[in-house]
Coordinates of C-alpha atoms and ligand atoms in Angstrom, one line a residue:
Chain I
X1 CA 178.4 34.3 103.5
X2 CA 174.8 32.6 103.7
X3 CA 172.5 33.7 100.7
X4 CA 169.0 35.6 101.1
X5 CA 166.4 33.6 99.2
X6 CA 166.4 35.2 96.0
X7 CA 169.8 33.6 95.4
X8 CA 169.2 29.9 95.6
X9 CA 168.0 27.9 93.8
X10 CA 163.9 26.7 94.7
X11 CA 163.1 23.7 96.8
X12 CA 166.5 22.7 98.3
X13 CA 168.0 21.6 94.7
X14 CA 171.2 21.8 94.6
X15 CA 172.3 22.3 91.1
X16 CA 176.0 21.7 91.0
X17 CA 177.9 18.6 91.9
X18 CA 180.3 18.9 94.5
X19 CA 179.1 22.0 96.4
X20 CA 179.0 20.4 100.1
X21 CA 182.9 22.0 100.0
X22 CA 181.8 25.3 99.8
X23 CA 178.9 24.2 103.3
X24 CA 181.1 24.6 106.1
X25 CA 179.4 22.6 108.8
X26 CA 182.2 23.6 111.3
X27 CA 180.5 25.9 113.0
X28 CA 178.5 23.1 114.9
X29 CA 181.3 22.0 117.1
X30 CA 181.2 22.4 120.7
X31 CA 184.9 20.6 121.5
X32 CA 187.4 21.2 119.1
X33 CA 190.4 18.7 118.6
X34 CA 194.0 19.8 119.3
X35 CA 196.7 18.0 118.2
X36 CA 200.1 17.8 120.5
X37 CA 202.7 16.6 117.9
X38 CA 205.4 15.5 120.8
X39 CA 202.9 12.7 121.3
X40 CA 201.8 12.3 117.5
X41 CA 203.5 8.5 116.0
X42 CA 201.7 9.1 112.6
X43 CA 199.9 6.1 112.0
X44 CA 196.9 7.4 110.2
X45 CA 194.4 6.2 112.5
X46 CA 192.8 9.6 112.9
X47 CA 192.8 10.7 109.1
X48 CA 191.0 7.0 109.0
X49 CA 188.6 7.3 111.3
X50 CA 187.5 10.6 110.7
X51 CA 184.2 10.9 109.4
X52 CA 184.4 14.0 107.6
X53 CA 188.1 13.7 105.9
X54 CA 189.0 16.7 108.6
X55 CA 192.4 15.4 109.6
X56 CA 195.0 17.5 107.0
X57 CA 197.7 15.5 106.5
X58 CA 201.2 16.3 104.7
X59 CA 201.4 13.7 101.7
X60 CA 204.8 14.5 100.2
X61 CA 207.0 12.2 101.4
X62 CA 207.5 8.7 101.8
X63 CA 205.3 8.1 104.7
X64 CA 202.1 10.5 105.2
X65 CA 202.5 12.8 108.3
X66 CA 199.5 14.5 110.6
X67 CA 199.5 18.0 110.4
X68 CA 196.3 18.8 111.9
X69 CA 192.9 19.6 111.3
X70 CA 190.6 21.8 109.5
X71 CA 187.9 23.6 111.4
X72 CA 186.0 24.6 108.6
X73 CA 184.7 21.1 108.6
X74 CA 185.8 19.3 111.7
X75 CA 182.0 18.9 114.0
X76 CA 184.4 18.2 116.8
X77 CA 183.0 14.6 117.3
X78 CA 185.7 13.4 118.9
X79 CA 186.7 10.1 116.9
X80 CA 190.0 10.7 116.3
X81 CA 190.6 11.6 119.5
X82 CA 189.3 8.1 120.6
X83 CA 191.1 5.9 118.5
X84 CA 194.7 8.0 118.8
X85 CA 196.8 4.7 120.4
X86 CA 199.2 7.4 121.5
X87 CA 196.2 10.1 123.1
X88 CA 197.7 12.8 120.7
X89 CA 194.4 14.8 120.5
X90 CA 193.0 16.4 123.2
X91 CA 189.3 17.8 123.0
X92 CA 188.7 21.3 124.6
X93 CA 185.4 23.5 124.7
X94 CA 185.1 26.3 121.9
X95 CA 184.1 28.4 124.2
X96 CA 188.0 28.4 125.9
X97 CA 188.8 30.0 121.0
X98 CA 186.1 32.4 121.1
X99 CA 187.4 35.5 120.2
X100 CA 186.7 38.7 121.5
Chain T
X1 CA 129.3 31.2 84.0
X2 CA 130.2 29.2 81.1
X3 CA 127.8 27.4 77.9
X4 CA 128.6 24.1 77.0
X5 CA 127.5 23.1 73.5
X6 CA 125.1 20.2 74.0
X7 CA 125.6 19.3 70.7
X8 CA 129.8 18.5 71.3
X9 CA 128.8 17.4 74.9
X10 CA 129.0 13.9 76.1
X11 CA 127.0 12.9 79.3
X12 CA 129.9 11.8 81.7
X13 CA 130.8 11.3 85.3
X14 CA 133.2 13.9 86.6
X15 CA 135.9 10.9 87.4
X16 CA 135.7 10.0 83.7
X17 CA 135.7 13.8 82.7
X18 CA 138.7 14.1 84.7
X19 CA 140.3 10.4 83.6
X20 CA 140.0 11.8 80.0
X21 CA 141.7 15.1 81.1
X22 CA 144.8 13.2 82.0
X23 CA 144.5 11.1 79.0
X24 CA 144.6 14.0 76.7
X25 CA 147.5 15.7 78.5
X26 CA 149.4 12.1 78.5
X27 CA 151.8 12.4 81.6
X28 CA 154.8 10.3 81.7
X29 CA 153.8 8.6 85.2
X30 CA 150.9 8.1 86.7
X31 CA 151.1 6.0 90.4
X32 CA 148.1 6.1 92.2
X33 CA 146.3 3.5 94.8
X34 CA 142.1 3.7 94.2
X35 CA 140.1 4.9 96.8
X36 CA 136.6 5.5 97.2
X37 CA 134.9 7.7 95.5
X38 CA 138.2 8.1 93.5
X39 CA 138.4 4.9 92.1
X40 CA 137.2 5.3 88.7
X41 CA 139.2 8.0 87.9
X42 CA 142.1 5.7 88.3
X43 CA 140.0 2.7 86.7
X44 CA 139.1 4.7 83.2
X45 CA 143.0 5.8 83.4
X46 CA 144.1 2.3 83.4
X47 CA 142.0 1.0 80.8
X48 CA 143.6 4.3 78.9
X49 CA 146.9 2.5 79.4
X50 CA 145.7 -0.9 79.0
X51 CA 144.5 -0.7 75.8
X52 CA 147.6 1.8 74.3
X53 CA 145.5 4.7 74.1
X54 CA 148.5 6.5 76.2
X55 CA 152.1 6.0 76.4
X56 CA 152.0 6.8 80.5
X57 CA 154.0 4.5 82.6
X58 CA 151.3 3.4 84.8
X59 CA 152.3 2.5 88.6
X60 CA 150.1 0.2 90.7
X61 CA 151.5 1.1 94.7
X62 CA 151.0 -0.6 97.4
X63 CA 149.8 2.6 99.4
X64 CA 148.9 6.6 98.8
X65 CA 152.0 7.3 100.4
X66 CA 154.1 5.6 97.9
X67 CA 152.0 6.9 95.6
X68 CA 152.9 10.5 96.0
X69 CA 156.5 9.7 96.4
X70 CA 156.7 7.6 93.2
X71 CA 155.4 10.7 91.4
X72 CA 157.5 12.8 93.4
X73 CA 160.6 10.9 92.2
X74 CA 159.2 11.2 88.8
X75 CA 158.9 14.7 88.9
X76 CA 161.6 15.1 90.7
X77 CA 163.5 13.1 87.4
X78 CA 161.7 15.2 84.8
X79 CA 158.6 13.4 84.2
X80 CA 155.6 14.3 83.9
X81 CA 153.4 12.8 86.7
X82 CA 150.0 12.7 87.8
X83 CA 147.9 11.1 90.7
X84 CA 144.8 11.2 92.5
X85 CA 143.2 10.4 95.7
X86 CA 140.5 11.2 98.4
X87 CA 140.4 10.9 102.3
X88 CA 142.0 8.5 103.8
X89 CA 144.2 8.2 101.0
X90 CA 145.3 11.9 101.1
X91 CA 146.0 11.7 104.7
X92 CA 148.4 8.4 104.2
X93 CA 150.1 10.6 101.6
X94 CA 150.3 13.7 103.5
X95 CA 153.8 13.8 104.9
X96 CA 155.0 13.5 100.9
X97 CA 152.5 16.0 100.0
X98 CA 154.5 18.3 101.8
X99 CA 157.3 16.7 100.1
X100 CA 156.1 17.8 97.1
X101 CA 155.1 21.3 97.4
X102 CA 158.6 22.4 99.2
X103 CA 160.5 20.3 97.0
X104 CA 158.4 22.3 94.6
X105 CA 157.7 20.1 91.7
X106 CA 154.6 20.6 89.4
X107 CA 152.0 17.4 90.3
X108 CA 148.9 17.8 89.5
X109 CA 146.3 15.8 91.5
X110 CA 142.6 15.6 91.2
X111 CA 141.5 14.9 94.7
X112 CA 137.5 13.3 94.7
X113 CA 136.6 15.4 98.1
X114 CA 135.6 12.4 100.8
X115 CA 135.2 12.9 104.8
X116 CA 138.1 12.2 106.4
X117 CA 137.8 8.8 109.1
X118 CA 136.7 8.5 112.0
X119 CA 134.6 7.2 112.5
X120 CA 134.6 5.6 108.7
X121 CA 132.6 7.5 105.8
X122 CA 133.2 7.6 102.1
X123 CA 130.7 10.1 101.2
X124 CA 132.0 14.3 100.2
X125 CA 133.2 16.5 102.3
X126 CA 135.9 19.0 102.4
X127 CA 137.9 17.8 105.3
X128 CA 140.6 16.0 103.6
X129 CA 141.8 18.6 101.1
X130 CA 141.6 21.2 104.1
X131 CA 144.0 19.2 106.1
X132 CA 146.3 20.2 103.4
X133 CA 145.6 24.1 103.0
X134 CA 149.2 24.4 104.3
X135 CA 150.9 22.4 102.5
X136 CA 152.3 23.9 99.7
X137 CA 149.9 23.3 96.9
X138 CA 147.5 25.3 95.3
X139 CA 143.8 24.0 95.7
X140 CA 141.2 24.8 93.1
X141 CA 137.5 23.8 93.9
X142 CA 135.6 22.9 91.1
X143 CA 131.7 23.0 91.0
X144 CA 130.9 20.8 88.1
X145 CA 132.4 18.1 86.2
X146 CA 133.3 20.3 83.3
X147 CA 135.1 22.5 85.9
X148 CA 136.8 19.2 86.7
X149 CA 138.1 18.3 83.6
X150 CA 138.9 22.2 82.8
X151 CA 141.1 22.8 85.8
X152 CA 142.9 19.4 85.5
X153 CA 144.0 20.6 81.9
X154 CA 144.0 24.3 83.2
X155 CA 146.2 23.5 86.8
X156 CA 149.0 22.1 84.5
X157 CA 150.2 24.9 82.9
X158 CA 150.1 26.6 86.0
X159 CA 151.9 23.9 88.2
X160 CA 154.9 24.4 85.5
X161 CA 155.0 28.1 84.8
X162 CA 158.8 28.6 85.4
X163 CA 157.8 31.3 88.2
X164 CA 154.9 28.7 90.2
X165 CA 156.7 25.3 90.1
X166 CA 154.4 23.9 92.5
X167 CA 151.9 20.9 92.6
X168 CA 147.8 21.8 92.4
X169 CA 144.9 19.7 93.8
X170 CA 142.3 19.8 91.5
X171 CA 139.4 19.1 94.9
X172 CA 135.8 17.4 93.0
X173 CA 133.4 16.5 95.3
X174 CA 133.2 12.8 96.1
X175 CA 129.9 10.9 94.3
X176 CA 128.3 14.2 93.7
X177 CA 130.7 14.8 91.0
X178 CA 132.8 12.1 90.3
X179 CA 129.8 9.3 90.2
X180 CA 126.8 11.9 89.2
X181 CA 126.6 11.6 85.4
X182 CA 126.1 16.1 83.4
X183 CA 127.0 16.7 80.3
X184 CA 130.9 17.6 79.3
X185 CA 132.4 19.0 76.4
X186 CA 135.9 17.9 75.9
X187 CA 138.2 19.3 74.1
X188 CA 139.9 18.2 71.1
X189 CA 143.0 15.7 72.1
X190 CA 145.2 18.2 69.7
X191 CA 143.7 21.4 71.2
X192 CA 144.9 19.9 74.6
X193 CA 148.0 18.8 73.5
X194 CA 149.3 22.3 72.4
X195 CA 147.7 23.8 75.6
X196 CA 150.0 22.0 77.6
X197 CA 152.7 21.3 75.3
X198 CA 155.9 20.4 75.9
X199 CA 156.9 19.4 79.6
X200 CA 158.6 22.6 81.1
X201 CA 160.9 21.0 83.1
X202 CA 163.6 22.4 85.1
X203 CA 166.7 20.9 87.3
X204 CA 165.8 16.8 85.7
X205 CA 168.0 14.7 87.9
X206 CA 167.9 12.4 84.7
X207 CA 169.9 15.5 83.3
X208 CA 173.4 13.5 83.3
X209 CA 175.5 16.3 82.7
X210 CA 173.9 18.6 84.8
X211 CA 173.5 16.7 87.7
X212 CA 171.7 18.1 90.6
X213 CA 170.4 16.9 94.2
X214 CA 167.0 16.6 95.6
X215 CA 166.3 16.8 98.7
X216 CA 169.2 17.7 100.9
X217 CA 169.3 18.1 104.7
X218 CA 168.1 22.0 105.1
X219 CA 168.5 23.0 108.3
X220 CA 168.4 26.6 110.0
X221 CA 171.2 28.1 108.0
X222 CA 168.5 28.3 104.9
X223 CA 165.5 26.3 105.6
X224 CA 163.7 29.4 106.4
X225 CA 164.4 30.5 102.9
X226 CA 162.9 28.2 100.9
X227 CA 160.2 28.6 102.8
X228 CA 160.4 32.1 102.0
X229 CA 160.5 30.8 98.6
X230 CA 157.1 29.1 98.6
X231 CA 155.4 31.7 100.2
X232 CA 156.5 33.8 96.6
X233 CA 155.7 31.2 94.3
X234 CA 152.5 31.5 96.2
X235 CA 152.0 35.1 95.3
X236 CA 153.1 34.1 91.8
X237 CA 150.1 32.0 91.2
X238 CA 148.2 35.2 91.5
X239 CA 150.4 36.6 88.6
X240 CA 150.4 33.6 86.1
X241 CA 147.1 32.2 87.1
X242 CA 144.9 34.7 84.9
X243 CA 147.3 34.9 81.8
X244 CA 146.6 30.7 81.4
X245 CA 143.0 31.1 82.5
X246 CA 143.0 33.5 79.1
X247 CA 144.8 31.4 77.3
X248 CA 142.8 28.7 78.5
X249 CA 139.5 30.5 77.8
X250 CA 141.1 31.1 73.7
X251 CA 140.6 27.0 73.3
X252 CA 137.5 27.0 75.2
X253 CA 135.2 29.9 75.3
X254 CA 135.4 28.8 79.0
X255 CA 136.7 31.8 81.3
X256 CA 138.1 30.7 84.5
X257 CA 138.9 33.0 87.6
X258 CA 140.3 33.4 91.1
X259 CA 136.2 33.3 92.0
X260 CA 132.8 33.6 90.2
X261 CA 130.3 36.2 91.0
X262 CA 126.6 35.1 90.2
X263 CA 124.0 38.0 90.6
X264 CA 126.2 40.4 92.5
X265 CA 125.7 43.5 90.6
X266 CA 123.2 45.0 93.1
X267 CA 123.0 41.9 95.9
X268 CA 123.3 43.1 99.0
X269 CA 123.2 39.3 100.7
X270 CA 126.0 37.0 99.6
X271 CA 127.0 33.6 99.9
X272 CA 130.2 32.1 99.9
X273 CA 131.1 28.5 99.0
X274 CA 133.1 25.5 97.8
X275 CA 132.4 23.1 94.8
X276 CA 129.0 21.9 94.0
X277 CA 126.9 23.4 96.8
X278 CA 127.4 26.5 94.4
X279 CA 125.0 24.9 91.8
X280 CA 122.5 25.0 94.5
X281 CA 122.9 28.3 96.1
X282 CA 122.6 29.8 92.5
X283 CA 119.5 27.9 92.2
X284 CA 118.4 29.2 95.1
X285 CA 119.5 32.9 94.5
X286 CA 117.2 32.5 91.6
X287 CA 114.3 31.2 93.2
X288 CA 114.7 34.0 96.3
X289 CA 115.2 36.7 93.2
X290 CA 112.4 35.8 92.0
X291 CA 110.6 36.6 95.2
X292 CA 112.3 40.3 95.2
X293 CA 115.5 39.7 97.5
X294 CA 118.6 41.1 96.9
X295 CA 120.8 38.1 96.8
X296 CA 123.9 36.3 94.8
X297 CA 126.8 34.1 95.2
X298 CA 130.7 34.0 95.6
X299 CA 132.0 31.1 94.1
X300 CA 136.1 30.1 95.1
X301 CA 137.5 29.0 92.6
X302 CA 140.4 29.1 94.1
X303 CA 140.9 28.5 97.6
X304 CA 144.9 28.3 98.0
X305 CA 146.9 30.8 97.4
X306 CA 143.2 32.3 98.7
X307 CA 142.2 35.4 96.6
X308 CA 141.9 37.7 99.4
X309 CA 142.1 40.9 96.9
X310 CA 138.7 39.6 95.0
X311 CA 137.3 38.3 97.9
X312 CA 137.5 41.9 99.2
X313 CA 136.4 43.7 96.3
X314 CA 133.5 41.6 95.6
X315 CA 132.3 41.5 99.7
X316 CA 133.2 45.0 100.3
X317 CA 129.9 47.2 101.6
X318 CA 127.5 43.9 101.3
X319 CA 125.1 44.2 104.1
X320 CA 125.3 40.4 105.2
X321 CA 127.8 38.0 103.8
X322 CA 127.2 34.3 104.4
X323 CA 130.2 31.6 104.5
X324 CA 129.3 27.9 104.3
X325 CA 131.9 25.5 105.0
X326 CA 131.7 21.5 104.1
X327 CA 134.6 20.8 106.7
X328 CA 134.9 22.5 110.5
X329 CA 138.0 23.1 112.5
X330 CA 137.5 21.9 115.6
X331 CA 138.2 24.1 117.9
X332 CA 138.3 27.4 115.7
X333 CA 136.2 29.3 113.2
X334 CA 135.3 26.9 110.0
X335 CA 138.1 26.8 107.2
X336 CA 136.7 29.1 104.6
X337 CA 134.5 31.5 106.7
X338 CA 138.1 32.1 109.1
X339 CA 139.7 32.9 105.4
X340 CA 136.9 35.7 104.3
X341 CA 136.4 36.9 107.7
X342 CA 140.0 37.8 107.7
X343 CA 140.5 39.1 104.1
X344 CA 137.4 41.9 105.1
X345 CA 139.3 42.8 107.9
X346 CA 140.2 46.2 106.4
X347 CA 137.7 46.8 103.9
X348 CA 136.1 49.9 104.2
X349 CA 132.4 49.0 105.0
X350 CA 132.4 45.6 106.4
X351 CA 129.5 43.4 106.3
X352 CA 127.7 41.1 109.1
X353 CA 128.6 37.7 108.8
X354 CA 127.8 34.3 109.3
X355 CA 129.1 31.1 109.4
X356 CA 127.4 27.6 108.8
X357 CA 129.1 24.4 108.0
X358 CA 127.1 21.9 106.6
X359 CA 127.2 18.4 104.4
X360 CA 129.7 16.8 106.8
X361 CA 129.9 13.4 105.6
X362 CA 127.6 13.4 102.7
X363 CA 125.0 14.9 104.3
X364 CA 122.6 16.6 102.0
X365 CA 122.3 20.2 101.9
X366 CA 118.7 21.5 100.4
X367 CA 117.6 24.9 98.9
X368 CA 116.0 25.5 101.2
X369 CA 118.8 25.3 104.1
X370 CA 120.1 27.3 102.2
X371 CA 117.1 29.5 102.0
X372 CA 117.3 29.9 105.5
X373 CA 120.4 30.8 105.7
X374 CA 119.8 33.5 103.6
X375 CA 116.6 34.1 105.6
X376 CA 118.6 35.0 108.6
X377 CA 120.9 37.2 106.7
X378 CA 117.9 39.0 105.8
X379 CA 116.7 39.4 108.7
X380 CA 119.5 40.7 110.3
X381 CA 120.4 37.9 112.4
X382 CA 123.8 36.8 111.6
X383 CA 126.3 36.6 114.7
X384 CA 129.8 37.2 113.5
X385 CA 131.3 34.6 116.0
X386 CA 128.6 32.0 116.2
X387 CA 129.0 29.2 114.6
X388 CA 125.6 27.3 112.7
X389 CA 124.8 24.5 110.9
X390 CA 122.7 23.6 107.8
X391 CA 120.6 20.0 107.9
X392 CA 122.4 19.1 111.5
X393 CA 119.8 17.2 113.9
X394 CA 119.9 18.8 117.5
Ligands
SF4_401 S1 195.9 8.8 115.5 FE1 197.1 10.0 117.0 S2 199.2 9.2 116.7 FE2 198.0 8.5 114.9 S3 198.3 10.1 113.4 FE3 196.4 10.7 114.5 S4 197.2 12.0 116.1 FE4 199.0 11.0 115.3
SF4_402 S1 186.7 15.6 116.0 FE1 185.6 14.3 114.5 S2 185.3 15.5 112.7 FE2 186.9 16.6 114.0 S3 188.8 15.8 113.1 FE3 188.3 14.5 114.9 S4 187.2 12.8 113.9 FE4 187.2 14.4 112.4

């Protein structure tokens, strides 16, 4: 939920460290990512390229595995889809995940 | 109207009245670039520092605009940071002034009132502090190099007061005041000292272990907010601006206002102004009540946030009301006469009025422009949307 302005703080300041988490900047994506795991060889090159740590990966085994991504902070750039060796990630329009 | 004890006074410019201002409130940082007719302020402040008379951390930029943003940073750290500038100089800084205000961090900056280029002129005018009427920062106009020094001292508890936070222009006009020598009475160094106090600082990026980030990208999600914010801090002033004008007047015996009335009891003809044309128009209310007219004077004190509830109550049933404006908008009505032309909107009994900008670029304005200005109040010639001038060749 966005705050009126009686409930931030003045000027822009932002008085806690470690608050971006809480700013989803998600919502300015216009193609989303979409992972097809039949494809997927794991090598990390999305989780490395990705500018805004969006690729969620599974870390508790011996090698890392992609799992996929979150929205709340993916901006739908388009990176990882670019630099997938194996084209894993597909790009598609949010307008085909609006819901009604 | 104020009395200054000759006997405590000192005969001063209103550059070293002000210079002496910032010496007795000592702020942490001063960064400032001279400019004509500012340049002694920032001279006298120097020697202040030179010689140890003040602890400030003096920085010599290499421009205005680096200027502001060096006492921005400061501010923005927890210090307590002063410039000044005119013109040119104001307009280099402008983009930061903005900076400043929305960031909102409690500067105080005597601006020495100088006509903005082109073509090239270092002599007063208004138009470089009205570029910045929408910036953020509250203006004060002051009409005599007492006022000067006062409102310096005066505009820093304001800037501070937990529910203002915002940076004040202190406007002097350029030579008039800050090169023409009247007596000042300063006030004890200890009397200012406890004035001002203690920094009130709030969210110090110094603060270690409260960290905190200035700023951010602010884009339409809450932007529009903050500037919400400013407009409230704006209507603040209005709140907290006379409680530190009283406190202010309990160390001085100096009372200080949103405007000053002069002869308005029964004056049906009144003039409204900026800085030190007001010492002339009162002269020249006195010289035309001496004849018999019915005339007097509205003095701004303040012109941002503008004081549209006294302007009202003071202009309200007037029979002419006369608006003279050192700076024109090209274009559209003249900066201060737009202001009181819209405040008496919706008073009850509105008067005829005028508007004549004079003094662009030094030029002198006489009593007895002024005279005629009143003259054509009087006489029932005043065209609301006609725009005249005061000591303009045609
Ligand atoms: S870059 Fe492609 S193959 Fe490599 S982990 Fe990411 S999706 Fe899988
Ligand atoms: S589209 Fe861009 S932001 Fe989203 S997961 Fe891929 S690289 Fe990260």
């Amino acid at each position: 939920m966005l705050k009126g302005w009686k409930d931030i703080p003045i000027g822009g300041i932002i008085d806690e460290p470690g608050k971006s988490r809480e700013y989803k900047t998600g919502t300015w994506r216009v193609l989303r990512p979409i992972l097809h795991e039949d494809k997927c060889v794991h090598c990390m090159f999305c989780w490395l390229y990705c500018p805004d740590m969006a690729i969620v990966i599974d870390s508790s085994g011996q090698k890392p595995k992609m799992v996929g991504f979150n929205y709340d902070y993916c901006k739908g750039c388009g990176l990882c889809a670019d630099v997938c060796p194996t084209k894993a990630i597909e790009m598609r329009p949010e307008t085909e995940f609006i819901e009604e | 109207m104020y009395n200054i004890d000759l006997k405590k006074a000192k005969a001063m410019t209103g550059a070293e009245a002000v210079a002496n201002a910032m010496r007795q409130i000592e702020p942490h940082v001063v960064a400032a670039y001279p400019i004509t007719p500012q340049t002694p302020i920032v001279e006298y402040f120097a020697k202040f520092v030179a010689d140890g008379v003040v602890r400030t951390e003096m920085i010599p930029v290499e421009s205005e605009h680096s200027a502001m943003s060096a006492v921005v940073g400061a501010a923005a750290a927890g210090a307590r940071a002063m410039t000044a500038t005119s013109a040119n100089g104001l307009a280099l800084m402008h983009e930061v002034v903005y900076i400043a205000a929305s960031s909102r961090l409690p500067i105080v900056m005597p601006v020495v009132n100088r006509a903005l280029s082109g073509p090239i002129n270092i002599h007063c005018d208004h138009s470089d502090a009205m570029a910045e009427r929408d910036s953020g920062w509250v203006q004060f106009f002051a009409e005599s190099n007492q006022e000067a020094y006062d409102l310096t001292i005066l505009a820093l508890k304001l800037a501070e007061n937990e529910n203002v936070r915002l940076p004040v222009m202190v406007n002097l006009d350029g030579f008039i005041l800050s090169h023409g020598v009247e007596p000042v009475e300063l006030l004890p160094d200890e009397v200012v000292k406890e004035f001002v106090g203690e920094p009130n600082v709030m969210y110090p990026l110094l603060d270690t272990e409260k960290p905190v980030t200035y700023g951010p990208l602010d884009l339409y999600d809450y932007y529009f907010e903050h500037k919400r914010q400013q407009v409230e801090a704006m209507e603040n002033v209005k709140k907290v601006f006379p409680k530190v004008a009283e406190e202010f007047q309990k160390i001085s015996g100096r009372k200080y206002d949103f405007v000053e009335p002069y002869k308005l009891e029964d004056a049906e003809y009144v003039m409204v102004a900026l800085g030190s044309t007001n010492s002339t128009i009162k002269y020249v209310v006195d010289w035309m009540r001496e004849e018999g007219f019915k005339v007097g004077a509205l003095k701004i004190w303040m012109f941002r946030p503008f004081p549209k509830f006294q302007v009202q109550q003071y202009l309200n049933g007037r029979k002419g009301v006369i608006v003279l404006d050192r700076s024109a908008s090209f274009g559209a009505e003249a900066p201060l006469y737009e202001a009181v032309k819209s405040a008496l909107y919706n008073v009850t009994i509105r008067p005829q009025m005028g508007s004549y900008v004079y003094g662009l670029g030094g030029r002198d304005i006489l009593p007895e422009h002024i005279r005629s200005a009143f003259e054509d109040a009087i006489s029932g010639n005043l065209i609301v949307d006609e725009q005249r001038y005061l000591g303009l060749r045609e």
